[in-house]
Amino acid sequence: MAKQFDRRQVLSAGVAGVAIVGLAACSDSDSDETTEQGLTNTTPTSMPTNKVVAKTTDVPVGSVFKFNDPNTGIPAYILQPAAGTFIAYSSKCTHQGCIVEAYPDASGFSCACHGAKYDSVTGAPDEVTSKTLTATPLAKISLTIAGDQISVA
Ligand code: FES
């Protein structure tokens, strides 16, 4: 004999089914959240970390310090042209990509491949001959100084 359901049982089952479907629609396996405006908030899985490349004592005022840029794997230079002012440049020549060398007195950089020379403070090509080879300065590397630690992002 078939079981008979009263009206209240049928209504309860219907409401429960709608609630389950509604919950499933709200669940999301991603960590992203969607706002009422339809915008997606994405939480980064990790924050960029700074990589220590030198100590401030490695770069006395008026000197140059060579290190390997952890982001590119190629050599780079940190200079301290004035007390407390640290700047860094990639050693990649902007003419055709050779590695430039820093002058020992930190007054500039030169490229042995075709002779380009760069200013140590601005990173720009600093002679007429150099400017005919390239107009682009050496790539500047952003530094963070925390205590005696010099790091790159
Ligand atoms: S690659 Fe440096 S001057 Fe040509």
mmCIF file of C-alpha atoms and ligand atoms in Angstrom:
data_model
loop_
_atom_site.group_PDB
_atom_site.id
_atom_site.type_symbol
_atom_site.label_atom_id
_atom_site.label_comp_id
_atom_site.label_asym_id
_atom_site.label_seq_id
_atom_site.Cartn_x
_atom_site.Cartn_y
_atom_site.Cartn_z
ATOM 1 C CA MET A 1 0.000 0.000 0.000
ATOM 2 C CA ALA A 2 1.351 3.408 -0.959
ATOM 3 C CA LYS A 3 2.294 5.717 1.845
ATOM 4 C CA GLN A 4 0.309 8.893 1.972
ATOM 5 C CA PHE A 5 1.994 12.226 2.779
ATOM 6 C CA ASP A 6 0.106 15.047 4.287
ATOM 7 C CA ARG A 7 0.406 18.537 2.921
ATOM 8 C CA ARG A 8 2.771 19.676 5.740
ATOM 9 C CA GLN A 9 5.283 16.871 4.996
ATOM 10 C CA VAL A 10 5.383 17.727 1.292
ATOM 11 C CA LEU A 11 5.932 21.427 2.007
ATOM 12 C CA SER A 12 8.769 20.666 4.486
ATOM 13 C CA ALA A 13 10.526 18.423 1.983
ATOM 14 C CA GLY A 14 10.255 21.117 -0.692
ATOM 15 C CA VAL A 15 11.696 23.819 1.559
ATOM 16 C CA ALA A 16 14.594 21.546 2.584
ATOM 17 C CA GLY A 17 15.374 20.795 -1.064
ATOM 18 C CA VAL A 18 15.453 24.472 -1.978
ATOM 19 C CA ALA A 19 17.724 25.194 0.992
ATOM 20 C CA ILE A 20 20.219 22.500 -0.077
ATOM 21 C CA VAL A 21 20.323 23.781 -3.650
ATOM 22 C CA GLY A 22 20.781 27.328 -2.345
ATOM 23 C CA LEU A 23 23.700 26.332 -0.103
ATOM 24 C CA ALA A 24 25.390 24.461 -2.940
ATOM 25 C CA ALA A 25 25.147 27.524 -5.138
ATOM 26 C CA CYS A 26 26.798 29.657 -2.447
ATOM 27 C CA SER A 27 29.693 27.311 -1.818
ATOM 28 C CA ASP A 28 32.860 27.932 -3.757
ATOM 29 C CA SER A 29 36.012 25.855 -3.670
ATOM 30 C CA ASP A 30 38.209 28.873 -4.515
ATOM 31 C CA SER A 31 39.417 31.361 -1.944
ATOM 32 C CA ASP A 32 38.064 34.228 -4.024
ATOM 33 C CA GLU A 33 35.061 36.138 -2.795
ATOM 34 C CA THR A 34 32.555 37.840 -5.032
ATOM 35 C CA THR A 35 31.058 41.079 -3.780
ATOM 36 C CA GLU A 36 27.482 42.170 -4.331
ATOM 37 C CA GLN A 37 28.744 44.343 -7.195
ATOM 38 C CA GLY A 38 30.192 41.276 -8.917
ATOM 39 C CA LEU A 39 33.799 42.242 -8.177
ATOM 40 C CA THR A 40 36.173 39.490 -7.138
ATOM 41 C CA ASN A 41 38.401 39.877 -4.093
ATOM 42 C CA THR A 42 41.460 37.718 -4.535
ATOM 43 C CA THR A 43 43.638 37.011 -1.542
ATOM 44 C CA PRO A 44 47.284 36.553 -2.591
ATOM 45 C CA THR A 45 48.639 33.175 -1.570
ATOM 46 C CA SER A 46 52.003 34.672 -0.615
ATOM 47 C CA MET A 47 53.454 38.111 -0.170
ATOM 48 C CA PRO A 48 56.649 39.013 -2.002
ATOM 49 C CA THR A 49 59.636 38.659 0.247
ATOM 50 C CA ASN A 50 62.700 40.837 0.169
ATOM 51 C CA LYS A 51 66.007 39.113 -0.460
ATOM 52 C CA VAL A 52 68.999 40.429 1.456
ATOM 53 C CA VAL A 53 71.873 41.072 -0.953
ATOM 54 C CA ALA A 54 74.340 43.072 1.160
ATOM 55 C CA LYS A 55 74.966 44.902 4.396
ATOM 56 C CA THR A 56 75.322 48.668 4.417
ATOM 57 C CA THR A 57 78.904 48.180 5.646
ATOM 58 C CA ASP A 58 79.668 46.339 2.372
ATOM 59 C CA VAL A 59 79.147 49.619 0.485
ATOM 60 C CA PRO A 60 81.105 52.477 2.085
ATOM 61 C CA VAL A 61 80.356 55.993 0.800
ATOM 62 C CA GLY A 62 81.964 56.437 -2.625
ATOM 63 C CA SER A 63 82.372 52.725 -3.275
ATOM 64 C CA VAL A 64 80.663 50.084 -5.368
ATOM 65 C CA PHE A 65 79.591 46.579 -4.338
ATOM 66 C CA LYS A 66 78.915 43.787 -6.842
ATOM 67 C CA PHE A 67 76.248 41.156 -6.160
ATOM 68 C CA ASN A 68 74.150 38.691 -8.130
ATOM 69 C CA ASP A 69 70.593 39.941 -8.528
ATOM 70 C CA PRO A 70 68.471 37.070 -7.155
ATOM 71 C CA ASN A 71 65.625 38.032 -9.504
ATOM 72 C CA THR A 72 67.604 37.836 -12.743
ATOM 73 C CA GLY A 73 70.696 35.822 -11.830
ATOM 74 C CA ILE A 74 72.968 38.387 -13.423
ATOM 75 C CA PRO A 75 75.476 40.654 -11.682
ATOM 76 C CA ALA A 76 74.410 44.033 -10.367
ATOM 77 C CA TYR A 77 75.995 46.901 -8.474
ATOM 78 C CA ILE A 78 75.118 48.849 -5.341
ATOM 79 C CA LEU A 79 76.644 52.277 -4.844
ATOM 80 C CA GLN A 80 76.494 54.781 -1.987
ATOM 81 C CA PRO A 81 77.279 58.140 -3.635
ATOM 82 C CA ALA A 82 76.334 60.072 -0.474
ATOM 83 C CA ALA A 83 75.976 58.929 3.109
ATOM 84 C CA GLY A 84 72.748 56.967 3.455
ATOM 85 C CA THR A 85 71.900 57.042 -0.270
ATOM 86 C CA PHE A 86 72.038 53.592 -1.819
ATOM 87 C CA ILE A 87 71.338 52.937 -5.499
ATOM 88 C CA ALA A 88 71.651 49.779 -7.555
ATOM 89 C CA TYR A 89 71.919 49.025 -11.249
ATOM 90 C CA SER A 90 71.828 45.906 -13.318
ATOM 91 C CA SER A 91 75.130 45.203 -15.068
ATOM 92 C CA LYS A 92 73.330 44.355 -18.313
ATOM 93 C CA CYS A 93 74.440 46.812 -20.989
ATOM 94 C CA THR A 94 71.468 48.420 -22.692
ATOM 95 C CA HIS A 95 73.197 48.299 -26.088
ATOM 96 C CA GLN A 96 73.343 44.569 -26.747
ATOM 97 C CA GLY A 97 73.319 42.982 -23.313
ATOM 98 C CA CYS A 98 76.975 42.463 -22.389
ATOM 99 C CA ILE A 99 77.914 42.767 -18.716
ATOM 100 C CA VAL A 100 79.287 46.186 -17.780
ATOM 101 C CA GLU A 101 82.068 46.574 -15.256
ATOM 102 C CA ALA A 102 82.185 49.223 -12.554
ATOM 103 C CA TYR A 103 85.180 51.485 -12.287
ATOM 104 C CA PRO A 104 87.034 50.705 -9.058
ATOM 105 C CA ASP A 105 86.499 54.298 -7.878
ATOM 106 C CA ALA A 106 82.716 53.922 -8.409
ATOM 107 C CA SER A 107 82.630 56.835 -10.861
ATOM 108 C CA GLY A 108 80.907 54.888 -13.633
ATOM 109 C CA PHE A 109 80.514 51.705 -15.638
ATOM 110 C CA SER A 110 82.009 50.593 -18.926
ATOM 111 C CA CYS A 111 81.149 47.887 -21.372
ATOM 112 C CA ALA A 112 84.011 46.041 -23.030
ATOM 113 C CA CYS A 113 81.912 44.835 -25.966
ATOM 114 C CA HIS A 114 81.492 48.142 -27.848
ATOM 115 C CA GLY A 115 82.727 50.765 -25.407
ATOM 116 C CA ALA A 116 79.569 52.207 -23.868
ATOM 117 C CA LYS A 117 80.113 54.104 -20.651
ATOM 118 C CA TYR A 118 77.482 54.907 -18.032
ATOM 119 C CA ASP A 119 77.244 57.457 -15.253
ATOM 120 C CA SER A 120 77.340 55.888 -11.781
ATOM 121 C CA VAL A 121 74.707 58.162 -10.233
ATOM 122 C CA THR A 122 72.103 58.236 -13.005
ATOM 123 C CA GLY A 123 72.978 55.025 -14.849
ATOM 124 C CA ALA A 124 72.662 56.950 -18.127
ATOM 125 C CA PRO A 125 75.109 56.708 -21.035
ATOM 126 C CA ASP A 126 77.566 59.501 -20.311
ATOM 127 C CA GLU A 127 79.615 60.170 -23.415
ATOM 128 C CA VAL A 128 78.786 61.103 -26.992
ATOM 129 C CA THR A 129 80.106 57.766 -28.241
ATOM 130 C CA SER A 130 78.041 55.883 -25.685
ATOM 131 C CA LYS A 131 74.911 57.828 -26.586
ATOM 132 C CA THR A 132 75.255 56.757 -30.211
ATOM 133 C CA LEU A 133 75.217 53.133 -29.041
ATOM 134 C CA THR A 134 72.294 53.432 -26.644
ATOM 135 C CA ALA A 135 70.082 56.091 -25.117
ATOM 136 C CA THR A 136 68.754 53.802 -22.412
ATOM 137 C CA PRO A 137 70.190 53.966 -18.898
ATOM 138 C CA LEU A 138 71.178 50.845 -17.010
ATOM 139 C CA ALA A 139 68.172 49.251 -15.338
ATOM 140 C CA LYS A 140 67.753 50.560 -11.814
ATOM 141 C CA ILE A 141 67.089 48.010 -9.098
ATOM 142 C CA SER A 142 64.813 49.042 -6.242
ATOM 143 C CA LEU A 143 66.419 48.578 -2.828
ATOM 144 C CA THR A 144 65.006 48.375 0.663
ATOM 145 C CA ILE A 145 67.205 49.327 3.583
ATOM 146 C CA ALA A 146 66.244 47.908 6.986
ATOM 147 C CA GLY A 147 68.799 48.430 9.703
ATOM 148 C CA ASP A 148 72.085 47.332 8.157
ATOM 149 C CA GLN A 149 70.417 45.016 5.621
ATOM 150 C CA ILE A 150 70.101 45.924 1.940
ATOM 151 C CA SER A 151 67.515 43.870 0.096
ATOM 152 C CA VAL A 152 65.699 43.667 -3.207
ATOM 153 C CA ALA A 153 62.011 42.803 -3.623
HETATM 154 S S1 FES B 1 76.814 45.527 -25.607
HETATM 155 FE FE1 FES B 1 77.639 47.045 -24.330
HETATM 156 S S2 FES B 1 78.371 48.550 -25.705
HETATM 157 FE FE2 FES B 1 77.526 47.055 -26.992
#
